[in-house]
CSV table of N, CA and C in Angstrom, one decimal:
chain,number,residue,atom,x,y,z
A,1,UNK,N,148.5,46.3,86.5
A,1,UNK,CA,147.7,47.1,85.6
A,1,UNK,C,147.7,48.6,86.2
A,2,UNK,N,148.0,49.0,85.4
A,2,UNK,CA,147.7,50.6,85.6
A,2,UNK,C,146.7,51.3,84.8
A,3,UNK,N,146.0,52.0,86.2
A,3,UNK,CA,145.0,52.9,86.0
A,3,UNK,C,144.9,54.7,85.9
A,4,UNK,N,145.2,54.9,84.6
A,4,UNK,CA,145.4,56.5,84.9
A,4,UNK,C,144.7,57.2,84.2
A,5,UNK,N,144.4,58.1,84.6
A,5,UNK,CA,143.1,59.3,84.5
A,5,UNK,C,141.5,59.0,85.2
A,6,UNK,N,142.0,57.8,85.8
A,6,UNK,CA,140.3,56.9,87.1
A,6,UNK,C,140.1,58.1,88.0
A,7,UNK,N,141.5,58.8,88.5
A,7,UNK,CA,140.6,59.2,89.5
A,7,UNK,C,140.1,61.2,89.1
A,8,UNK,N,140.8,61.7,88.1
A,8,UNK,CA,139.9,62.6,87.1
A,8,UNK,C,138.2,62.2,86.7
A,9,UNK,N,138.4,61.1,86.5
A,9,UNK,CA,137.2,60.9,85.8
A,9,UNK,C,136.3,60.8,87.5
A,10,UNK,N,136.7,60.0,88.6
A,10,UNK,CA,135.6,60.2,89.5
A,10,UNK,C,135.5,61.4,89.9
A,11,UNK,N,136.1,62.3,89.8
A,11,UNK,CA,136.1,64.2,90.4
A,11,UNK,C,135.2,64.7,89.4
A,12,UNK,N,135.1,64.5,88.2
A,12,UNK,CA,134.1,65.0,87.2
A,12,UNK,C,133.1,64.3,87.3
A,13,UNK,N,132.8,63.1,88.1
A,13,UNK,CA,131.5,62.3,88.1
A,13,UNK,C,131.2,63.3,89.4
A,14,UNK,N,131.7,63.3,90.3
A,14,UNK,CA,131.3,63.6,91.7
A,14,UNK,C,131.0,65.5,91.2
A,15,UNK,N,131.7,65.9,89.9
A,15,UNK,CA,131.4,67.3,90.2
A,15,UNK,C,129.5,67.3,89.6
A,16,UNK,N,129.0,66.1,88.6
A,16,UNK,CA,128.0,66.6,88.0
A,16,UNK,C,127.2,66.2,88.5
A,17,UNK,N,127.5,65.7,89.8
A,17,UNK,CA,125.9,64.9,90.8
A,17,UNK,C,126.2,66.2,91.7
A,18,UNK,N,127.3,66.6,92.3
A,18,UNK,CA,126.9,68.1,92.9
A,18,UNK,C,126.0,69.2,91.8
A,19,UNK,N,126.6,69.5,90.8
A,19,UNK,CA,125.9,70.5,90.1
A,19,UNK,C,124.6,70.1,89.8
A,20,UNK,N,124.2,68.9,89.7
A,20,UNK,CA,122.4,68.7,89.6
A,20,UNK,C,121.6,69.2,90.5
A,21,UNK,N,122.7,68.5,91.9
A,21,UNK,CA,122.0,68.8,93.7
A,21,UNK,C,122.0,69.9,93.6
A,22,UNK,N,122.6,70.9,93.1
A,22,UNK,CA,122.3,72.4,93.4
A,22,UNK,C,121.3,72.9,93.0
A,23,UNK,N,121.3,72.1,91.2
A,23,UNK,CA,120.2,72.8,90.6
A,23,UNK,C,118.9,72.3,91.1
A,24,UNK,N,118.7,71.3,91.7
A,24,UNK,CA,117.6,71.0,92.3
A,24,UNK,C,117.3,71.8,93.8
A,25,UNK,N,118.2,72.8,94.6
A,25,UNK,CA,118.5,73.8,95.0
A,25,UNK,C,117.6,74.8,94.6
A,26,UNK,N,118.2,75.3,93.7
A,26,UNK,CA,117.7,76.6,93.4
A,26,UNK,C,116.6,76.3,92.5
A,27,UNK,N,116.0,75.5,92.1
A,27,UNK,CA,114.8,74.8,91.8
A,27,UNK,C,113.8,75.1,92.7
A,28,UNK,N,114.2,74.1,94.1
A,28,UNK,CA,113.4,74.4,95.7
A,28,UNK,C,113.1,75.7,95.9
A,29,UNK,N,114.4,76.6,96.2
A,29,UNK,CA,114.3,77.9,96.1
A,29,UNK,C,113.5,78.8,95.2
A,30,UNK,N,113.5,78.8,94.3
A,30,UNK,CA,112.6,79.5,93.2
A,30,UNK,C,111.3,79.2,93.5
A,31,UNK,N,110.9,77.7,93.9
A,31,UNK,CA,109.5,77.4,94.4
A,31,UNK,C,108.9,78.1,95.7
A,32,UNK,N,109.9,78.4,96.6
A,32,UNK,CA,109.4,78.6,97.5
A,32,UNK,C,109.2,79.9,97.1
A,33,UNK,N,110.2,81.3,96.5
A,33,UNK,CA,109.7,81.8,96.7
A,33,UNK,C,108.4,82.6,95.7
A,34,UNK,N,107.8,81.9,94.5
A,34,UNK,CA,106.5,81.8,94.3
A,34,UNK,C,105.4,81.6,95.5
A,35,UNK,N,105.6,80.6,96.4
A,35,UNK,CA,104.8,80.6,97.6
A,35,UNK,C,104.7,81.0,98.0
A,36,UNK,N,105.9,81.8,98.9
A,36,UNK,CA,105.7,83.2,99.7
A,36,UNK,C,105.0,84.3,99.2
A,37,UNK,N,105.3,84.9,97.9
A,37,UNK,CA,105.0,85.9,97.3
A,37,UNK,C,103.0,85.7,97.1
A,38,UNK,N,102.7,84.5,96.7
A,38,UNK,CA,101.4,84.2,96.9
A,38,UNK,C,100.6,84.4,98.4
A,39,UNK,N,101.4,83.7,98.5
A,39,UNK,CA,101.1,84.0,100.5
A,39,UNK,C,101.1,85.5,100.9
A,40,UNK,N,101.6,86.2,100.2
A,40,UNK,CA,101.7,87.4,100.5
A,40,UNK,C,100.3,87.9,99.9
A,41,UNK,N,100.2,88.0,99.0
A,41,UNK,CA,99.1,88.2,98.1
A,41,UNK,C,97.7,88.4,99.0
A,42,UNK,N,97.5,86.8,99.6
A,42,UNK,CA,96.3,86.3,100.2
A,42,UNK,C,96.3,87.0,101.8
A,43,UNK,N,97.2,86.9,101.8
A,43,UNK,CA,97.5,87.9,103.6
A,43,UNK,C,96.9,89.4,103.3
A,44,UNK,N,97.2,90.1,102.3
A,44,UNK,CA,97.0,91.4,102.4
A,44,UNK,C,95.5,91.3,101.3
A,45,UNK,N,95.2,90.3,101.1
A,45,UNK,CA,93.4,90.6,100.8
A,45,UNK,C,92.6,89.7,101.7
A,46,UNK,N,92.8,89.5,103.0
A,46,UNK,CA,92.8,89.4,104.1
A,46,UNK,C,92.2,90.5,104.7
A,47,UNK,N,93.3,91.5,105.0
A,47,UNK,CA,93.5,92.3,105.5
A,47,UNK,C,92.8,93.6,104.8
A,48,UNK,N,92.6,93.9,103.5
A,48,UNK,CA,91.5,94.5,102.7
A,48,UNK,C,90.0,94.0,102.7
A,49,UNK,N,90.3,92.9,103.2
A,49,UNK,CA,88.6,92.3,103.5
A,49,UNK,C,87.8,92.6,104.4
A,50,UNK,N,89.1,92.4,105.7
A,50,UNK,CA,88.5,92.7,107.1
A,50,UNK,C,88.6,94.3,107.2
A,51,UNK,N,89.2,95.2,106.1
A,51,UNK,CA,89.5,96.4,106.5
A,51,UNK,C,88.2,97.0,106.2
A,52,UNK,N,87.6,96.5,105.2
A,52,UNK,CA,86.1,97.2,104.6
A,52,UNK,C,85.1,96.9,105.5
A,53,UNK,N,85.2,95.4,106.5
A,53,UNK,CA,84.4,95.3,107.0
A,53,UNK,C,84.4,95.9,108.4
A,54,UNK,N,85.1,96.5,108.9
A,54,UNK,CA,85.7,97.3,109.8
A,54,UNK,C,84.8,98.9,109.8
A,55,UNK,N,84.8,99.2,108.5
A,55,UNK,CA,84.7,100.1,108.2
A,55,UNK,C,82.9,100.6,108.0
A,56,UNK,N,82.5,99.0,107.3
A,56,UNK,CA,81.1,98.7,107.6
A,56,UNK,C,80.0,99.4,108.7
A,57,UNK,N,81.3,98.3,109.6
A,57,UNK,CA,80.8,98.2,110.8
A,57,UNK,C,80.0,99.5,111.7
A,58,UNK,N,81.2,100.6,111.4
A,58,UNK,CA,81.4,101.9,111.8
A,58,UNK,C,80.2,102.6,111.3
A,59,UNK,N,79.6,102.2,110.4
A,59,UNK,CA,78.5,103.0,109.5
A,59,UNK,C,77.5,101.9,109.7
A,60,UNK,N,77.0,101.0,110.2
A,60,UNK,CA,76.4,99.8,110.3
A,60,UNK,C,75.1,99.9,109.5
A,61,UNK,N,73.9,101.1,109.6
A,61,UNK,CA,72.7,101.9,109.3
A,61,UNK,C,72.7,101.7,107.3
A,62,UNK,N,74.1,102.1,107.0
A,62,UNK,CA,74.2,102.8,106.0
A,62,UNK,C,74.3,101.2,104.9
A,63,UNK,N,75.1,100.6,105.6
A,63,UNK,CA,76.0,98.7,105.3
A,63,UNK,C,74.7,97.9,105.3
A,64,UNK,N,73.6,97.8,106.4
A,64,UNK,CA,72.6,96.9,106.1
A,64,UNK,C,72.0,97.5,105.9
A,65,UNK,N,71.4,98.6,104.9
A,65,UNK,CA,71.1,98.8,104.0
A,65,UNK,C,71.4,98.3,102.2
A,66,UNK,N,72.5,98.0,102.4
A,66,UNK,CA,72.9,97.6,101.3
A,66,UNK,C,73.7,98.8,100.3
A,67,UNK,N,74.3,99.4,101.0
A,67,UNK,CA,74.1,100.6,100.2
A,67,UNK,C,76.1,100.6,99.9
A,68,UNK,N,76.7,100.1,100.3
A,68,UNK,CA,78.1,99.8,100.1
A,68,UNK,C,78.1,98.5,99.1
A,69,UNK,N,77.4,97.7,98.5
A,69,UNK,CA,77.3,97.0,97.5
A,69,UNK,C,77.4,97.4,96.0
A,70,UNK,N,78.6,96.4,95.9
A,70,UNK,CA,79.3,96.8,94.5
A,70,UNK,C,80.0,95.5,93.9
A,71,UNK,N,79.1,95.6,92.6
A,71,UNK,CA,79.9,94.3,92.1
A,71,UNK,C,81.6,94.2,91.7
A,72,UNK,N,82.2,93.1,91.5
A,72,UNK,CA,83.7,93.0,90.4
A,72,UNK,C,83.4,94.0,89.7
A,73,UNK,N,85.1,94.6,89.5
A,73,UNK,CA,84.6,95.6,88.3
A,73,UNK,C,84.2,96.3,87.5
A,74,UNK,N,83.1,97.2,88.9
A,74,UNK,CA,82.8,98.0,89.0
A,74,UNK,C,83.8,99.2,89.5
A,75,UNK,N,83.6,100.1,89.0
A,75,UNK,CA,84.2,101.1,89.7
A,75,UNK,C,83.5,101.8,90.8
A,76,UNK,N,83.8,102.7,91.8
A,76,UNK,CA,82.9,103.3,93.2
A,76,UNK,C,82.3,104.4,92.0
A,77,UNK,N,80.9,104.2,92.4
A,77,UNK,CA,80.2,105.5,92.4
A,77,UNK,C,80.6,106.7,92.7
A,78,UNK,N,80.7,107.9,91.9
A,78,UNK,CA,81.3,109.4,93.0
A,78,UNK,C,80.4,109.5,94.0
A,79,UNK,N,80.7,110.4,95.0
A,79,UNK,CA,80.4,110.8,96.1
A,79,UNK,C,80.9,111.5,97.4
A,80,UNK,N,80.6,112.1,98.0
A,80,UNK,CA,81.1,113.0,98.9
A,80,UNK,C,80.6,111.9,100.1
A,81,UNK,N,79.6,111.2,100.1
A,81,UNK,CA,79.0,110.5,101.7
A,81,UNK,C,80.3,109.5,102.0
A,82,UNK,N,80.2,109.3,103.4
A,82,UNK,CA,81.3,108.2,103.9
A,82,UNK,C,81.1,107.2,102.7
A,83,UNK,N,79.7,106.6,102.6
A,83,UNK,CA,79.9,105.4,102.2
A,83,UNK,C,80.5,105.4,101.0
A,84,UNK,N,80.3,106.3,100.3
A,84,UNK,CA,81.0,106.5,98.7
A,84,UNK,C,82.8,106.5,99.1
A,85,UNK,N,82.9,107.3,99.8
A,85,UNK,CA,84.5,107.6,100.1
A,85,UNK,C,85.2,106.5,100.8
A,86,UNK,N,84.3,105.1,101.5
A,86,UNK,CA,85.2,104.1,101.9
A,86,UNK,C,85.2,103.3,100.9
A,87,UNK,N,84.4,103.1,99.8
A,87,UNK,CA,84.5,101.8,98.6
A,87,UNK,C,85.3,102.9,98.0
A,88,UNK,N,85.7,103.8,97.6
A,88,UNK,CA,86.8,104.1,96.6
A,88,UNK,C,87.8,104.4,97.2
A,89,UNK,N,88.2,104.4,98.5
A,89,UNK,CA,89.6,104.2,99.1
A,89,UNK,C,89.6,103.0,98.9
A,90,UNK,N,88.5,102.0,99.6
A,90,UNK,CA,88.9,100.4,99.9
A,90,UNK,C,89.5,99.6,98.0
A,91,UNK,N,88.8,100.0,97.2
A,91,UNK,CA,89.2,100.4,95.9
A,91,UNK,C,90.3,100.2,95.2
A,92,UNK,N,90.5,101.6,95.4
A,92,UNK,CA,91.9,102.0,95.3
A,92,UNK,C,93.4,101.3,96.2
A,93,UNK,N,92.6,100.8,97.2
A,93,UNK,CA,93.8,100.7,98.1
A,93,UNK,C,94.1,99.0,97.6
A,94,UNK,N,93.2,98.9,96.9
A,94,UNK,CA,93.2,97.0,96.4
A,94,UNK,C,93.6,96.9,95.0
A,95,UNK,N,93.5,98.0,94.8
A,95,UNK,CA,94.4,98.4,93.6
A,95,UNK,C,96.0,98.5,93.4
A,96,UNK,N,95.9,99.0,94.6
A,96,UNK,CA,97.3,99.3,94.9
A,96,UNK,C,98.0,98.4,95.2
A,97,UNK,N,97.5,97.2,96.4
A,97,UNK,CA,98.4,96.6,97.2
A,97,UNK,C,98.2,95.1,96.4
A,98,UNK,N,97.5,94.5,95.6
A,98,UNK,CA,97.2,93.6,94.7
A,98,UNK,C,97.4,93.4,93.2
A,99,UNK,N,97.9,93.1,92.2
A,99,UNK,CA,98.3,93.1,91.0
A,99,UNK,C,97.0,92.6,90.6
A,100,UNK,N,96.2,93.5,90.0
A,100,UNK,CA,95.0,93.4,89.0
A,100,UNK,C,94.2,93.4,90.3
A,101,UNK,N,94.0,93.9,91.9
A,101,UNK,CA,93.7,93.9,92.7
A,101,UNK,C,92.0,94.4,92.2
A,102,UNK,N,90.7,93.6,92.9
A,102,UNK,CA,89.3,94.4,93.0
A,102,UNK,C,88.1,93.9,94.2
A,103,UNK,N,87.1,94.5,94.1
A,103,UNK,CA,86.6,93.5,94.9
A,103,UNK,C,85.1,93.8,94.8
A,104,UNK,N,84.7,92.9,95.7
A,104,UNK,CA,82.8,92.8,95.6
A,104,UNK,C,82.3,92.8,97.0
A,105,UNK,N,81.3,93.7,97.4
A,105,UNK,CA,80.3,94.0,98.4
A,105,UNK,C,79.2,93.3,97.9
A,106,UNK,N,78.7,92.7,99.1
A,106,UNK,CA,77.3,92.3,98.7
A,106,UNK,C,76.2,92.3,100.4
A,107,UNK,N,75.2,92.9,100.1
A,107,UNK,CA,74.5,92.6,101.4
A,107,UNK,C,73.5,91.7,101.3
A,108,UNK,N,73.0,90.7,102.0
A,108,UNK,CA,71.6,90.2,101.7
A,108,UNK,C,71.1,89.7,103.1
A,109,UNK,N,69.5,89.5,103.5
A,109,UNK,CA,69.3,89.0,104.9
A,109,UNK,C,70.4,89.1,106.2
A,110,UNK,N,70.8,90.1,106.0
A,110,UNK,CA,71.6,90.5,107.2
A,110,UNK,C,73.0,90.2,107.5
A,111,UNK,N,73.6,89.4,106.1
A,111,UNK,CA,74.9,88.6,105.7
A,111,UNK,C,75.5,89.4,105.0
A,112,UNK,N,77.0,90.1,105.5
A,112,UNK,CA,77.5,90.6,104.0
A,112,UNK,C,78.9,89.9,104.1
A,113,UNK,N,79.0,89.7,102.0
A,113,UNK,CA,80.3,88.7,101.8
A,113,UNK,C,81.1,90.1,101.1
A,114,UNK,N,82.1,90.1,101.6
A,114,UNK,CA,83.1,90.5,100.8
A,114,UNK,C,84.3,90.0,100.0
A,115,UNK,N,84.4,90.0,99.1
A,115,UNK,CA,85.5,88.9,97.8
A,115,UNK,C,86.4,90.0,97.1
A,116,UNK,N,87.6,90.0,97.6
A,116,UNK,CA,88.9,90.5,96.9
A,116,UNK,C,89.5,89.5,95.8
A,117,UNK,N,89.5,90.2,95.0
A,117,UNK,CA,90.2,89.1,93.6
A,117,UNK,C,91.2,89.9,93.2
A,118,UNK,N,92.3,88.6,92.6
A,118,UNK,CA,93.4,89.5,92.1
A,118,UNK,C,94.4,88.6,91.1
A,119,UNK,N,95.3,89.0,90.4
A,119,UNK,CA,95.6,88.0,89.3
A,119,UNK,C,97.1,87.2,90.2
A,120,UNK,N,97.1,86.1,90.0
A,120,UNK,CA,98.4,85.1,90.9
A,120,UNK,C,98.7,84.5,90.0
A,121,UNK,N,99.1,84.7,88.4
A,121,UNK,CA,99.7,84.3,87.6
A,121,UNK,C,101.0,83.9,88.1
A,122,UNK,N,102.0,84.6,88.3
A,122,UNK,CA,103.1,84.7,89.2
A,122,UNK,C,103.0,83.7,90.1
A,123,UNK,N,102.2,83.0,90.8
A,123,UNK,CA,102.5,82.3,91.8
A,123,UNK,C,102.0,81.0,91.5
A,124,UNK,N,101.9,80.2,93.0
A,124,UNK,CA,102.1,78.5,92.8
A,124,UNK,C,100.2,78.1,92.1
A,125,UNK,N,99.7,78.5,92.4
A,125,UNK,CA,98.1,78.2,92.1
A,125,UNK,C,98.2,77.8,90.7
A,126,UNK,N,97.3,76.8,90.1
A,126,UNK,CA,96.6,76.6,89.0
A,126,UNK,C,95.9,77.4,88.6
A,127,UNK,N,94.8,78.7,89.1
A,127,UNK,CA,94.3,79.7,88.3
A,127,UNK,C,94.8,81.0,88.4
A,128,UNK,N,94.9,81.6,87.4
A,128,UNK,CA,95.4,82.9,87.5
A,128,UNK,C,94.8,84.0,88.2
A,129,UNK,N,93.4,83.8,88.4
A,129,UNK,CA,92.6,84.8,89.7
A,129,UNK,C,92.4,84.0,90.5
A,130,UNK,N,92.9,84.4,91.6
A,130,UNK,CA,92.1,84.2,92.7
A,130,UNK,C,91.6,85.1,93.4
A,131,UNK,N,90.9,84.3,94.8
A,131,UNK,CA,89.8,84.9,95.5
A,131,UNK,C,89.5,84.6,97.1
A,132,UNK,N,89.9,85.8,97.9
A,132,UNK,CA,89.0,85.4,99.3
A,132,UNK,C,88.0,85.9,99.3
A,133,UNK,N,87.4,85.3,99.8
A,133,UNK,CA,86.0,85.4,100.5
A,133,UNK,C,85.2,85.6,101.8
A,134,UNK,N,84.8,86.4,102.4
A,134,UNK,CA,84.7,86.5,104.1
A,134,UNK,C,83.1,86.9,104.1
A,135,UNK,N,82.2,86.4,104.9
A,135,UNK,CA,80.9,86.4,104.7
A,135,UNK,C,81.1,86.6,106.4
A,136,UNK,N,79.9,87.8,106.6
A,136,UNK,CA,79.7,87.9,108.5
A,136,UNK,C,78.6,88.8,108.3
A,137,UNK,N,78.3,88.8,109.6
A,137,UNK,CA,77.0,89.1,109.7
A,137,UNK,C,77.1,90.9,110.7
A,138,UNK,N,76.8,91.6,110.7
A,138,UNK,CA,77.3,93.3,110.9
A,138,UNK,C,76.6,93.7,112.3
């Protein structure tokens, strides 16, 4: 018995289990990098969280007073005082480094939370906003 065109046909079977494996490839890859890019996201409102509270800190008198408190949202109050000029850099700068980037001050009994929100449509998460959150005490 003769068998001809068997081993064509195993080269085309063997090419479309490679070309799946790839696409499952660049499948992985595409995943991952949604993740990273999210991870990126949460690192640099991190880093706007602790930067405000940094900044707090520096003005301590003015911060537990409550007077850097500002809801989502909100835009900074004008002003020439530091405190006016660190929530509308902090602001702006969450504006900048976050896609739909904002955030929230809050003082109460001696606790302030700060919450950066920002849209992670684009990435692996199930909601489209997310949010850190850092609560300490000044």
């Amino acid at each position: 018995m003769e068998q001809s065109g068997f081993t064509l046909l195993e080269i085309l079977i063997a090419m479309l289990v490679l070309a799946v494996g790839l696409l499952g490839l660049a499948g992985l890859q595409a995943t991952g990098l949604k993740n990273n890019h999210s991870a990126q996201f949460r690192t640099d409102a991190a880093i706007h969280a602790y930067d405000i509270l940094d900044k707090m800190r520096l003005n301590k008198a003015v911060a537990k007073a409550g007077e850097y408190d500002i809801a989502v949202a909100d835009d900074a109050p004008p002003g020439s005082r530091l405190v006016d000029t660190d929530r509308a850099a902090w602001l702006d700068s969450l504006a900048a480094a976050l896609p739909s980037g904002d955030g929230a001050l809050a003082t109460a009994a001696g606790v302030t939370t700060v919450t950066v929100q920002w849209d992670d449509s684009r990435g692996s998460g199930g909601s489209i906003t997310q949010a850190f959150t850092v609560s300490t005490q000044l």
